[in-house]
Amino acid sequence: MADHDEENPRELEIKLLLPDGYGDTFPDLDAFRGLVPAERHQITTYFDTADRRLLKEGMALRLRQGGARTLQTLKTASDGSTFGRGEWEAPVEGKVPDLALLRGTPAEPLLPDGTALRPVFETRVRRLRCDLSPADDVRIEAVLDLGEIRAGKRREPIREMEMELQQGSPIALYRLASEVLLAVPGALLSTESKAARGWQIAARAPRRRAEKAGEVVLRPEMTVAEAVRAIIGSCLRQLMANEPLARTGTADGSRMEGVHQMRVAIRRLRAALRLFGPLLEPHATARFEDELRRLGQVLGAARDWDVFCEETLPEAGKEEGTAEWVALLRPAAEECRVEAHAAMLEELRRPALGALVLGLAGWAEDPAVLGGVAVGKPLAKVAPGLLEGVARKVRRRGRKIRHRSMEELHSLRKALKRLRYGLEFLSGLCPEKALRRYLQGCKKLQEDLGGLNDAVTAIAMAEKLVARRGTELAPAMAGLAQWAEARREAAVARLPEDWKAFRDLPLPLVD
């Protein structure tokens, strides 16, 4: 474990899923040359109560048998960072967990003495392990796990490599993981644990669920570097937590929400880079921005067709006299949706996402490359100026709002969204009541601008369908355009009043 604090032990581990057919050797990299891995066969059993108390709290309790000893381990959900989790482990006697070893851990209130635990699923793996020392003060444990998860009669293969920081800077771990990711064709970065996978195949297992953004808790005395690390960690955790759902969910169901939440995570990351941009190293910031924008466009295309097929067409079809016409658009729209999802899945199978996540996480860990001396300043001293800079752009883009073009209103919408994310990031430093009023005004204005954007997007996508299939769809496009135009006009009518109410609100600057 990277942090051996007895009260708050922490595991910092990076996992790569290895492609089918990958052998039982470590990558041909300098860090592994000359090392002879130790081999062990392990059986790990995961336990919970009948009412799944641990699962509901994002915890996993297991017994691992390997050799002559059995090790009991409790792992908690993410600690707010991308790869960190709480971890408590100790040797144990017997074949059931020892509740006494959970005293002082987050599981203690859930599992009082006498609580009945039952095995739910198990993993059986052949583990190859070696210790790496890429620098004098760094120690990393690397393991290859080859085996399977068993839940009743169900089976799922395990083929993965884990790298856990035992000592030293996290930056060394991110560097090593990046090298391995790029050296193994088909490898994918993953934050989904074996326990989470086990629950997916266990009897009565819950389906994967999309994860919304977690709360970012910032303190005034934090440095800018610490705040940026916390925000980036939260955003990357949301991004990676939803990646399995976007990659494996059903195209017309669960995948939709996974794609949506990944897209939200990317927007939050971009908003954070814009908010702190004046203090960050500009070349790295620009490179990360470009890659986030590119990835966001791929996910955005899939999301736009999801919304068009599942929300826009059904709503437009409710209008009297348009239902039959609008229905003609669906076959072509579904074709475009399938193509957009195929492009997205191809992107998620490439190493680019993993490289981006590891690069951002490593960059945020090192103040020396994150920015200049400004990143060492207390957050409370610089936050007001950062928020005011974003708010100034919003006010400038909203002037004479009645006369703004659709393109200008779209720019206002994006600036307003960045401001809202910035306020949410820094909410712990703002006066609560003033922040609540401001965010309410922001939300109302965003709804107006979102309605405008939805109408424009619906017409643009219908035009793509006509260009794809031919003019026989032009009447259907006209029916959709009339529906969209009515909503656009309603949003335009509300906009001046809602803008004035928002404009007059004082920015809830940091106390």
Short mmCIF file of C-alpha atoms in Angstrom, two decimals:
data_model
loop_
_atom_site.label_atom_id
_atom_site.label_comp_id
_atom_site.label_asym_id
_atom_site.label_seq_id
_atom_site.Cartn_x
_atom_site.Cartn_y
_atom_site.Cartn_z
CA MET A 1 0.00 0.00 0.00
CA ALA A 2 1.22 3.49 -0.74
CA ASP A 3 0.05 5.00 2.54
CA HIS A 4 0.70 3.02 5.69
CA ASP A 5 -1.15 5.33 8.05
CA GLU A 6 -2.66 2.88 10.56
CA GLU A 7 -5.87 4.88 10.99
CA ASN A 8 -6.46 5.52 7.29
CA PRO A 9 -4.57 2.90 5.26
CA ARG A 10 -4.74 3.53 1.53
CA GLU A 11 -4.15 1.42 -1.54
CA LEU A 12 -2.93 3.07 -4.72
CA GLU A 13 -3.22 0.56 -7.52
CA ILE A 14 -3.54 0.75 -11.30
CA LYS A 15 -5.08 -2.09 -13.25
CA LEU A 16 -4.84 -3.01 -16.92
CA LEU A 17 -7.16 -5.51 -18.60
CA LEU A 18 -5.09 -7.68 -20.92
CA PRO A 19 -6.29 -8.88 -24.34
CA ASP A 20 -7.42 -12.41 -25.11
CA GLY A 21 -4.46 -14.64 -25.85
CA TYR A 22 -2.02 -12.64 -23.73
CA GLY A 23 0.55 -14.99 -22.23
CA ASP A 24 1.98 -15.31 -18.74
CA THR A 25 4.97 -13.00 -19.07
CA PHE A 26 5.48 -9.41 -18.07
CA PRO A 27 6.00 -6.82 -20.83
CA ASP A 28 9.40 -6.55 -22.46
CA LEU A 29 10.32 -3.31 -20.74
CA ASP A 30 13.48 -2.27 -18.89
CA ALA A 31 11.63 -2.21 -15.56
CA PHE A 32 10.95 -5.98 -15.77
CA ARG A 33 14.15 -7.28 -17.36
CA GLY A 34 16.13 -9.74 -15.29
CA LEU A 35 13.33 -10.29 -12.77
CA VAL A 36 12.10 -13.79 -11.97
CA PRO A 37 8.47 -13.57 -10.84
CA ALA A 38 7.20 -15.56 -7.90
CA GLU A 39 4.20 -17.77 -8.67
CA ARG A 40 1.26 -18.58 -6.41
CA HIS A 41 -2.21 -20.01 -6.85
CA GLN A 42 -4.82 -18.07 -4.90
CA ILE A 43 -8.47 -18.65 -4.04
CA THR A 44 -10.29 -15.51 -2.87
CA THR A 45 -13.79 -15.63 -1.43
CA TYR A 46 -15.93 -12.50 -1.12
CA PHE A 47 -18.47 -12.20 1.70
CA ASP A 48 -21.49 -10.07 2.47
CA THR A 49 -24.67 -10.13 4.54
CA ALA A 50 -27.96 -11.46 3.19
CA ASP A 51 -29.14 -7.88 2.64
CA ARG A 52 -25.87 -6.87 0.91
CA ARG A 53 -24.84 -4.17 3.38
CA LEU A 54 -21.24 -4.00 2.19
CA LEU A 55 -22.19 -3.86 -1.48
CA LYS A 56 -24.57 -0.97 -0.85
CA GLU A 57 -21.74 1.01 0.77
CA GLY A 58 -19.22 0.22 -1.96
CA MET A 59 -17.13 -2.08 0.25
CA ALA A 60 -15.67 -5.52 -0.35
CA LEU A 61 -14.67 -8.05 2.33
CA ARG A 62 -12.66 -11.07 1.26
CA LEU A 63 -10.56 -13.97 2.48
CA ARG A 64 -7.59 -14.91 0.28
CA GLN A 65 -5.91 -18.28 0.57
CA GLY A 66 -2.45 -18.55 -0.91
CA GLY A 67 0.11 -20.96 0.40
CA ALA A 68 -0.06 -21.67 4.13
CA ARG A 69 -1.85 -18.50 5.24
CA THR A 70 -5.20 -16.77 4.83
CA LEU A 71 -5.43 -13.00 4.59
CA GLN A 72 -8.56 -10.99 5.39
CA THR A 73 -8.97 -7.71 3.47
CA LEU A 74 -11.54 -4.95 3.60
CA LYS A 75 -11.60 -2.48 0.72
CA THR A 76 -13.73 0.63 0.55
CA ALA A 77 -14.97 2.63 -2.41
CA SER A 78 -12.77 5.24 -4.04
CA ASP A 79 -11.22 7.78 -1.70
CA GLY A 80 -12.17 10.50 -4.21
CA SER A 81 -9.07 10.06 -6.36
CA THR A 82 -8.91 8.06 -9.55
CA PHE A 83 -7.10 4.97 -8.29
CA GLY A 84 -7.01 5.25 -4.48
CA ARG A 85 -9.08 3.17 -2.06
CA GLY A 86 -9.09 2.43 1.63
CA GLU A 87 -7.62 -0.96 2.52
CA TRP A 88 -7.36 -2.87 5.82
CA GLU A 89 -5.80 -6.32 5.88
CA ALA A 90 -4.58 -8.84 8.42
CA PRO A 91 -3.91 -12.58 8.65
CA VAL A 92 -6.85 -14.61 9.92
CA GLU A 93 -7.58 -18.11 11.15
CA GLY A 94 -10.49 -20.13 9.81
CA LYS A 95 -12.68 -19.92 6.73
CA VAL A 96 -14.96 -17.02 7.67
CA PRO A 97 -14.11 -13.35 8.27
CA ASP A 98 -13.15 -12.27 11.78
CA LEU A 99 -15.40 -9.34 12.69
CA ALA A 100 -13.04 -8.30 15.47
CA LEU A 101 -10.48 -7.32 12.82
CA LEU A 102 -12.96 -4.78 11.42
CA ARG A 103 -13.05 -2.65 14.54
CA GLY A 104 -12.04 0.88 13.76
CA THR A 105 -12.78 0.45 10.07
CA PRO A 106 -15.71 1.89 8.05
CA ALA A 107 -17.29 -1.60 8.09
CA GLU A 108 -17.61 -1.79 11.88
CA PRO A 109 -21.00 -0.01 12.10
CA LEU A 110 -22.38 -2.26 9.35
CA LEU A 111 -21.19 -5.53 10.86
CA PRO A 112 -21.71 -5.61 14.64
CA ASP A 113 -20.70 -8.70 16.58
CA GLY A 114 -22.85 -11.66 15.67
CA THR A 115 -23.58 -10.53 12.11
CA ALA A 116 -23.99 -13.48 9.77
CA LEU A 117 -21.85 -13.36 6.64
CA ARG A 118 -22.12 -15.64 3.65
CA PRO A 119 -19.84 -16.28 0.66
CA VAL A 120 -21.14 -14.72 -2.55
CA PHE A 121 -18.52 -15.44 -5.20
CA GLU A 122 -14.85 -16.33 -5.51
CA THR A 123 -11.86 -15.83 -7.75
CA ARG A 124 -9.29 -18.47 -8.63
CA VAL A 125 -6.10 -17.16 -10.16
CA ARG A 126 -2.58 -18.05 -10.95
CA ARG A 127 -0.64 -15.01 -9.77
CA LEU A 128 2.82 -14.04 -11.00
CA ARG A 129 4.40 -11.35 -8.82
CA CYS A 130 7.55 -9.26 -8.89
CA ASP A 131 8.85 -6.19 -7.08
CA LEU A 132 10.09 -3.26 -9.13
CA SER A 133 12.37 -0.42 -8.08
CA PRO A 134 12.38 2.14 -10.90
CA ALA A 135 14.17 4.55 -8.53
CA ASP A 136 16.03 4.24 -5.24
CA ASP A 137 13.11 5.49 -3.18
CA VAL A 138 10.33 3.75 -5.14
CA ARG A 139 8.94 0.24 -4.79
CA ILE A 140 6.08 -1.07 -6.94
CA GLU A 141 4.48 -4.49 -6.76
CA ALA A 142 3.46 -5.81 -10.18
CA VAL A 143 1.27 -8.89 -10.58
CA LEU A 144 -0.25 -10.84 -13.43
CA ASP A 145 -3.53 -12.51 -12.53
CA LEU A 146 -4.76 -15.28 -14.85
CA GLY A 147 -7.85 -17.20 -13.87
CA GLU A 148 -11.59 -16.73 -13.45
CA ILE A 149 -14.41 -15.39 -11.31
CA ARG A 150 -16.92 -18.01 -10.14
CA ALA A 151 -20.45 -17.24 -8.97
CA GLY A 152 -22.52 -20.38 -8.79
CA LYS A 153 -22.31 -21.97 -12.23
CA ARG A 154 -21.34 -18.71 -13.88
CA ARG A 155 -17.77 -18.01 -14.93
CA GLU A 156 -15.89 -15.00 -16.24
CA PRO A 157 -12.18 -14.99 -17.17
CA ILE A 158 -9.60 -12.85 -15.37
CA ARG A 159 -6.67 -11.65 -17.40
CA GLU A 160 -5.17 -8.52 -15.89
CA MET A 161 -2.06 -6.81 -14.63
CA GLU A 162 -2.03 -4.78 -11.44
CA MET A 163 0.63 -2.37 -10.29
CA GLU A 164 0.47 -1.20 -6.68
CA LEU A 165 2.64 1.50 -5.14
CA GLN A 166 4.33 0.21 -2.01
CA GLN A 167 6.71 3.11 -1.44
CA GLY A 168 7.53 6.44 -3.05
CA SER A 169 5.87 9.00 -5.28
CA PRO A 170 2.67 8.15 -7.18
CA ILE A 171 4.24 9.72 -10.26
CA ALA A 172 6.49 6.67 -10.68
CA LEU A 173 3.42 4.42 -10.67
CA TYR A 174 1.66 6.49 -13.37
CA ARG A 175 4.78 6.45 -15.54
CA LEU A 176 5.16 2.69 -15.30
CA ALA A 177 1.48 2.09 -16.03
CA SER A 178 1.69 4.35 -19.09
CA GLU A 179 4.68 2.42 -20.42
CA VAL A 180 2.91 -0.92 -19.97
CA LEU A 181 -0.33 0.36 -21.54
CA LEU A 182 1.47 1.45 -24.69
CA ALA A 183 3.66 -1.67 -24.81
CA VAL A 184 0.80 -4.21 -24.73
CA PRO A 185 -1.49 -3.98 -27.79
CA GLY A 186 -5.12 -4.29 -26.75
CA ALA A 187 -4.54 -3.50 -23.07
CA LEU A 188 -7.16 -1.28 -21.42
CA LEU A 189 -6.96 0.84 -18.30
CA SER A 190 -9.66 -0.12 -15.79
CA THR A 191 -10.82 1.03 -12.37
CA GLU A 192 -13.38 -1.78 -12.01
CA SER A 193 -12.37 -4.17 -9.23
CA LYS A 194 -12.65 -7.96 -9.24
CA ALA A 195 -15.30 -7.53 -6.57
CA ALA A 196 -17.38 -5.29 -8.82
CA ARG A 197 -17.07 -7.78 -11.67
CA GLY A 198 -18.00 -10.60 -9.33
CA TRP A 199 -21.20 -8.87 -8.34
CA GLN A 200 -22.13 -8.53 -12.00
CA ILE A 201 -22.18 -12.28 -12.51
CA ALA A 202 -23.41 -13.35 -9.06
CA ALA A 203 -26.97 -14.51 -8.62
CA ARG A 204 -29.32 -11.55 -8.20
CA ALA A 205 -26.42 -9.28 -9.06
CA PRO A 206 -27.32 -5.64 -9.70
CA ARG A 207 -26.75 -4.26 -13.17
CA ARG A 208 -23.96 -1.81 -13.68
CA ARG A 209 -25.16 1.66 -12.91
CA ALA A 210 -23.96 4.98 -14.18
CA GLU A 211 -22.10 7.07 -11.61
CA LYS A 212 -22.71 10.78 -11.33
CA ALA A 213 -20.07 13.29 -10.32
CA GLY A 214 -18.93 12.96 -6.73
CA GLU A 215 -18.65 15.88 -4.37
CA VAL A 216 -15.28 17.64 -4.35
CA VAL A 217 -14.44 18.82 -0.84
CA LEU A 218 -11.95 21.68 -0.87
CA ARG A 219 -10.62 23.61 2.11
CA PRO A 220 -9.53 27.27 2.05
CA GLU A 221 -6.05 26.43 3.31
CA MET A 222 -5.41 24.01 0.45
CA THR A 223 -2.90 25.06 -2.15
CA VAL A 224 -3.99 25.49 -5.74
CA ALA A 225 -2.02 22.33 -6.61
CA GLU A 226 -3.87 20.30 -3.98
CA ALA A 227 -7.23 21.61 -5.18
CA VAL A 228 -6.46 20.85 -8.83
CA ARG A 229 -5.35 17.35 -7.89
CA ALA A 230 -8.59 16.75 -5.97
CA ILE A 231 -10.78 18.07 -8.80
CA ILE A 232 -8.98 16.18 -11.55
CA GLY A 233 -9.06 13.02 -9.44
CA SER A 234 -12.82 13.32 -8.96
CA CYS A 235 -13.46 13.94 -12.65
CA LEU A 236 -11.24 11.07 -13.78
CA ARG A 237 -12.92 8.74 -11.31
CA GLN A 238 -16.32 9.61 -12.80
CA LEU A 239 -14.94 9.14 -16.31
CA MET A 240 -13.46 5.71 -15.64
CA ALA A 241 -16.30 4.50 -13.41
CA ASN A 242 -18.68 4.85 -16.35
CA GLU A 243 -16.35 3.43 -19.01
CA PRO A 244 -17.35 -0.25 -18.48
CA LEU A 245 -21.02 0.67 -18.85
CA ALA A 246 -20.38 2.68 -22.02
CA ARG A 247 -18.28 -0.16 -23.45
CA THR A 248 -20.41 -3.17 -22.48
CA GLY A 249 -23.95 -1.89 -21.85
CA THR A 250 -26.85 -2.36 -24.24
CA ALA A 251 -26.93 0.22 -27.02
CA ASP A 252 -30.54 1.24 -26.42
CA GLY A 253 -30.47 1.11 -22.62
CA SER A 254 -27.73 1.21 -19.98
CA ARG A 255 -25.00 2.30 -22.37
CA MET A 256 -26.80 5.60 -22.94
CA GLU A 257 -26.35 6.76 -19.37
CA GLY A 258 -22.76 5.56 -19.23
CA VAL A 259 -21.93 7.59 -22.33
CA HIS A 260 -23.74 10.59 -20.89
CA GLN A 261 -21.82 10.49 -17.61
CA MET A 262 -18.49 10.05 -19.38
CA ARG A 263 -19.33 13.11 -21.42
CA VAL A 264 -20.22 15.04 -18.25
CA ALA A 265 -16.87 14.04 -16.74
CA ILE A 266 -15.05 15.38 -19.78
CA ARG A 267 -16.95 18.66 -19.58
CA ARG A 268 -16.07 18.99 -15.90
CA LEU A 269 -12.41 18.31 -16.67
CA ARG A 270 -12.37 20.94 -19.39
CA ALA A 271 -14.11 23.41 -17.08
CA ALA A 272 -11.50 22.79 -14.40
CA LEU A 273 -8.65 23.38 -16.84
CA ARG A 274 -10.31 26.62 -17.98
CA LEU A 275 -10.95 27.77 -14.40
CA PHE A 276 -7.38 27.22 -13.23
CA GLY A 277 -5.86 27.83 -16.67
CA PRO A 278 -4.20 31.17 -15.78
CA LEU A 279 -2.13 29.36 -13.13
CA LEU A 280 -1.31 26.13 -15.00
CA GLU A 281 1.54 25.29 -17.36
CA PRO A 282 0.06 26.34 -20.73
CA HIS A 283 1.57 23.76 -23.09
CA ALA A 284 0.42 20.71 -21.12
CA THR A 285 -2.94 22.36 -20.46
CA ALA A 286 -3.50 22.95 -24.18
CA ARG A 287 -2.53 19.36 -25.04
CA PHE A 288 -4.92 17.90 -22.49
CA GLU A 289 -7.66 20.27 -23.65
CA ASP A 290 -7.23 19.14 -27.26
CA GLU A 291 -7.46 15.45 -26.35
CA LEU A 292 -10.45 15.98 -24.08
CA ARG A 293 -12.20 17.90 -26.85
CA ARG A 294 -11.51 15.12 -29.36
CA LEU A 295 -12.73 12.38 -27.02
CA GLY A 296 -15.75 14.50 -26.12
CA GLN A 297 -16.70 14.80 -29.78
CA VAL A 298 -16.65 11.01 -30.24
CA LEU A 299 -18.80 10.46 -27.16
CA GLY A 300 -20.93 13.46 -28.07
CA ALA A 301 -21.89 12.01 -31.45
CA ALA A 302 -23.15 8.82 -29.78
CA ARG A 303 -24.97 10.82 -27.12
CA ASP A 304 -26.62 13.15 -29.64
CA TRP A 305 -28.07 10.24 -31.61
CA ASP A 306 -29.20 8.58 -28.38
CA VAL A 307 -31.13 11.71 -27.43
CA PHE A 308 -32.49 12.15 -30.95
CA CYS A 309 -33.82 8.57 -31.09
CA GLU A 310 -34.98 8.18 -27.49
CA GLU A 311 -36.21 11.67 -26.64
CA THR A 312 -36.54 14.03 -29.61
CA LEU A 313 -38.41 11.77 -32.03
CA PRO A 314 -40.88 10.44 -29.42
CA GLU A 315 -41.66 13.98 -28.21
CA ALA A 316 -42.00 15.38 -31.72
CA GLY A 317 -44.22 12.45 -32.67
CA LYS A 318 -46.78 13.49 -30.08
CA GLU A 319 -47.66 16.60 -32.08
CA GLU A 320 -50.93 16.29 -33.97
CA GLY A 321 -50.40 15.82 -37.68
CA THR A 322 -46.64 15.13 -37.47
CA ALA A 323 -46.44 11.64 -35.98
CA GLU A 324 -46.49 9.74 -39.29
CA TRP A 325 -44.00 12.08 -40.89
CA VAL A 326 -41.58 12.07 -37.95
CA ALA A 327 -41.71 8.29 -37.76
CA LEU A 328 -40.12 8.16 -41.20
CA LEU A 329 -36.92 9.61 -39.74
CA ARG A 330 -36.37 6.79 -37.24
CA PRO A 331 -34.84 4.07 -39.51
CA ALA A 332 -32.19 6.43 -40.84
CA ALA A 333 -31.62 7.86 -37.36
CA GLU A 334 -31.08 4.39 -35.91
CA GLU A 335 -28.51 3.67 -38.62
CA CYS A 336 -26.61 6.81 -37.67
CA ARG A 337 -26.89 5.87 -34.01
CA VAL A 338 -25.39 2.44 -34.64
CA GLU A 339 -22.51 3.98 -36.58
CA ALA A 340 -21.85 6.57 -33.85
CA HIS A 341 -21.80 3.87 -31.18
CA ALA A 342 -19.47 1.71 -33.28
CA ALA A 343 -17.05 4.64 -33.61
CA MET A 344 -17.27 5.27 -29.87
CA LEU A 345 -16.61 1.61 -29.01
CA GLU A 346 -13.63 1.56 -31.33
CA GLU A 347 -12.29 4.63 -29.52
CA LEU A 348 -12.77 3.04 -26.10
CA ARG A 349 -10.83 -0.04 -27.22
CA ARG A 350 -7.82 2.10 -28.12
CA PRO A 351 -5.16 3.07 -25.54
CA ALA A 352 -5.82 6.80 -25.98
CA LEU A 353 -8.32 7.06 -23.13
CA GLY A 354 -6.04 5.26 -20.69
CA ALA A 355 -3.05 7.35 -21.76
CA LEU A 356 -5.08 10.53 -21.22
CA VAL A 357 -6.22 9.46 -17.75
CA LEU A 358 -2.74 8.41 -16.62
CA GLY A 359 -1.21 11.56 -18.08
CA LEU A 360 -3.67 13.86 -16.34
CA ALA A 361 -3.40 11.99 -13.03
CA GLY A 362 0.39 12.05 -13.11
CA TRP A 363 0.49 15.72 -14.11
CA ALA A 364 -1.79 16.66 -11.24
CA GLU A 365 0.48 14.83 -8.77
CA ASP A 366 3.55 16.94 -9.56
CA PRO A 367 3.37 20.67 -8.67
CA ALA A 368 6.73 21.17 -10.37
CA VAL A 369 5.18 20.59 -13.81
CA LEU A 370 1.59 21.52 -12.98
CA GLY A 371 2.38 25.22 -12.99
CA GLY A 372 4.61 27.96 -11.62
CA VAL A 373 4.85 29.38 -8.12
CA ALA A 374 1.15 30.31 -8.22
CA VAL A 375 0.05 26.69 -7.73
CA GLY A 376 1.63 26.81 -4.29
CA LYS A 377 -0.59 29.68 -3.14
CA PRO A 378 -3.55 29.13 -0.80
CA LEU A 379 -6.72 28.39 -2.75
CA ALA A 380 -8.76 30.96 -0.80
CA LYS A 381 -6.52 33.78 -2.03
CA VAL A 382 -6.83 33.03 -5.72
CA ALA A 383 -10.31 31.50 -6.02
CA PRO A 384 -12.23 34.82 -6.12
CA GLY A 385 -10.16 36.09 -9.04
CA LEU A 386 -10.54 32.80 -10.92
CA LEU A 387 -14.32 32.78 -10.52
CA GLU A 388 -14.61 36.43 -11.45
CA GLY A 389 -12.68 35.79 -14.66
CA VAL A 390 -15.14 33.10 -15.75
CA ALA A 391 -18.16 35.20 -14.70
CA ARG A 392 -16.84 38.16 -16.69
CA LYS A 393 -16.91 36.07 -19.88
CA VAL A 394 -20.51 35.08 -19.17
CA ARG A 395 -21.58 38.70 -18.64
CA ARG A 396 -19.81 39.82 -21.79
CA ARG A 397 -21.43 37.13 -23.94
CA GLY A 398 -24.88 37.88 -22.51
CA ARG A 399 -24.94 41.61 -23.25
CA LYS A 400 -27.82 42.69 -25.52
CA ILE A 401 -29.08 39.14 -25.34
CA ARG A 402 -32.15 39.90 -27.48
CA HIS A 403 -29.90 40.58 -30.45
CA ARG A 404 -27.52 37.62 -30.08
CA SER A 405 -27.30 35.03 -32.85
CA MET A 406 -27.77 31.31 -32.21
CA GLU A 407 -23.99 30.84 -32.39
CA GLU A 408 -23.44 33.59 -29.82
CA LEU A 409 -26.08 32.12 -27.51
CA HIS A 410 -24.40 28.72 -27.85
CA SER A 411 -21.13 30.31 -26.72
CA LEU A 412 -22.97 31.88 -23.78
CA ARG A 413 -24.39 28.49 -22.86
CA LYS A 414 -20.94 26.89 -22.79
CA ALA A 415 -19.48 29.74 -20.74
CA LEU A 416 -22.37 29.53 -18.30
CA LYS A 417 -21.84 25.80 -17.90
CA ARG A 418 -18.15 26.34 -17.15
CA LEU A 419 -19.10 28.92 -14.53
CA ARG A 420 -21.56 26.53 -12.89
CA TYR A 421 -18.98 23.76 -12.74
CA GLY A 422 -16.44 26.18 -11.29
CA LEU A 423 -18.86 27.21 -8.56
CA GLU A 424 -19.61 23.57 -7.80
CA PHE A 425 -15.90 22.80 -7.51
CA LEU A 426 -15.39 25.73 -5.12
CA SER A 427 -18.76 25.46 -3.35
CA GLY A 428 -17.16 24.69 0.01
CA LEU A 429 -15.46 28.08 -0.06
CA CYS A 430 -18.57 30.14 -0.98
CA PRO A 431 -21.34 31.56 1.23
CA GLU A 432 -24.01 28.85 1.19
CA LYS A 433 -27.17 30.91 0.74
CA ALA A 434 -25.69 33.21 -1.90
CA LEU A 435 -24.31 30.19 -3.75
CA ARG A 436 -27.69 28.44 -3.73
CA ARG A 437 -29.47 31.51 -5.15
CA TYR A 438 -26.84 32.00 -7.81
CA LEU A 439 -26.91 28.36 -8.91
CA GLN A 440 -30.72 28.45 -9.10
CA GLY A 441 -30.55 31.45 -11.41
CA CYS A 442 -27.82 29.77 -13.40
CA LYS A 443 -29.89 26.60 -13.76
CA LYS A 444 -32.95 28.48 -15.01
CA LEU A 445 -30.93 30.33 -17.62
CA GLN A 446 -29.23 27.11 -18.67
CA GLU A 447 -32.62 25.50 -19.23
CA ASP A 448 -33.55 28.31 -21.62
CA LEU A 449 -30.28 28.08 -23.50
CA GLY A 450 -30.45 24.28 -23.46
CA GLY A 451 -33.89 24.44 -25.07
CA LEU A 452 -32.49 26.63 -27.81
CA ASN A 453 -29.58 24.29 -28.36
CA ASP A 454 -31.82 21.20 -28.43
CA ALA A 455 -34.04 22.79 -31.09
CA VAL A 456 -31.09 23.76 -33.28
CA THR A 457 -29.47 20.34 -32.83
CA ALA A 458 -32.71 18.49 -33.71
CA ILE A 459 -33.03 20.36 -37.00
CA ALA A 460 -29.35 19.89 -37.85
CA MET A 461 -29.59 16.14 -37.26
CA ALA A 462 -32.74 15.88 -39.36
CA GLU A 463 -30.89 17.68 -42.17
CA LYS A 464 -28.14 15.05 -41.93
CA LEU A 465 -30.75 12.34 -42.36
CA VAL A 466 -32.19 14.00 -45.46
CA ALA A 467 -28.70 14.32 -46.91
CA ARG A 468 -28.11 10.64 -46.16
CA ARG A 469 -31.39 9.17 -47.45
CA GLY A 470 -32.68 11.72 -49.94
CA THR A 471 -35.38 14.31 -50.37
CA GLU A 472 -38.17 11.83 -49.64
CA LEU A 473 -37.44 12.63 -45.98
CA ALA A 474 -37.76 16.38 -46.50
CA PRO A 475 -41.44 16.50 -45.41
CA ALA A 476 -40.54 14.57 -42.26
CA MET A 477 -37.75 17.05 -41.60
CA ALA A 478 -40.26 19.87 -42.03
CA GLY A 479 -42.56 18.34 -39.42
CA LEU A 480 -39.69 18.02 -36.95
CA ALA A 481 -38.49 21.54 -37.73
CA GLN A 482 -41.91 23.00 -36.94
CA TRP A 483 -41.96 21.19 -33.61
CA ALA A 484 -38.42 22.36 -32.81
CA GLU A 485 -39.10 25.94 -33.89
CA ALA A 486 -42.06 26.20 -31.51
CA ARG A 487 -39.80 25.20 -28.63
CA ARG A 488 -37.06 27.54 -29.76
CA GLU A 489 -39.48 30.48 -29.81
CA ALA A 490 -40.74 29.62 -26.31
CA ALA A 491 -37.17 29.53 -25.00
CA VAL A 492 -36.31 32.82 -26.74
CA ALA A 493 -39.35 34.46 -25.13
CA ARG A 494 -38.20 33.46 -21.63
CA LEU A 495 -34.56 34.32 -22.17
CA PRO A 496 -34.44 38.14 -21.59
CA GLU A 497 -36.27 37.99 -18.27
CA ASP A 498 -34.24 35.03 -16.98
CA TRP A 499 -31.01 36.68 -18.13
CA LYS A 500 -31.85 39.91 -16.30
CA ALA A 501 -32.65 37.99 -13.10
CA PHE A 502 -29.37 36.10 -13.35
CA ARG A 503 -27.28 39.11 -14.33
CA ASP A 504 -28.41 41.02 -11.23
CA LEU A 505 -27.36 38.26 -8.85
CA PRO A 506 -24.09 38.96 -7.00
CA LEU A 507 -21.38 36.41 -7.69
CA PRO A 508 -20.97 34.37 -4.47
CA LEU A 509 -17.30 35.08 -4.02
CA VAL A 510 -15.26 33.08 -1.56
CA ASP A 511 -15.46 34.22 2.06
#
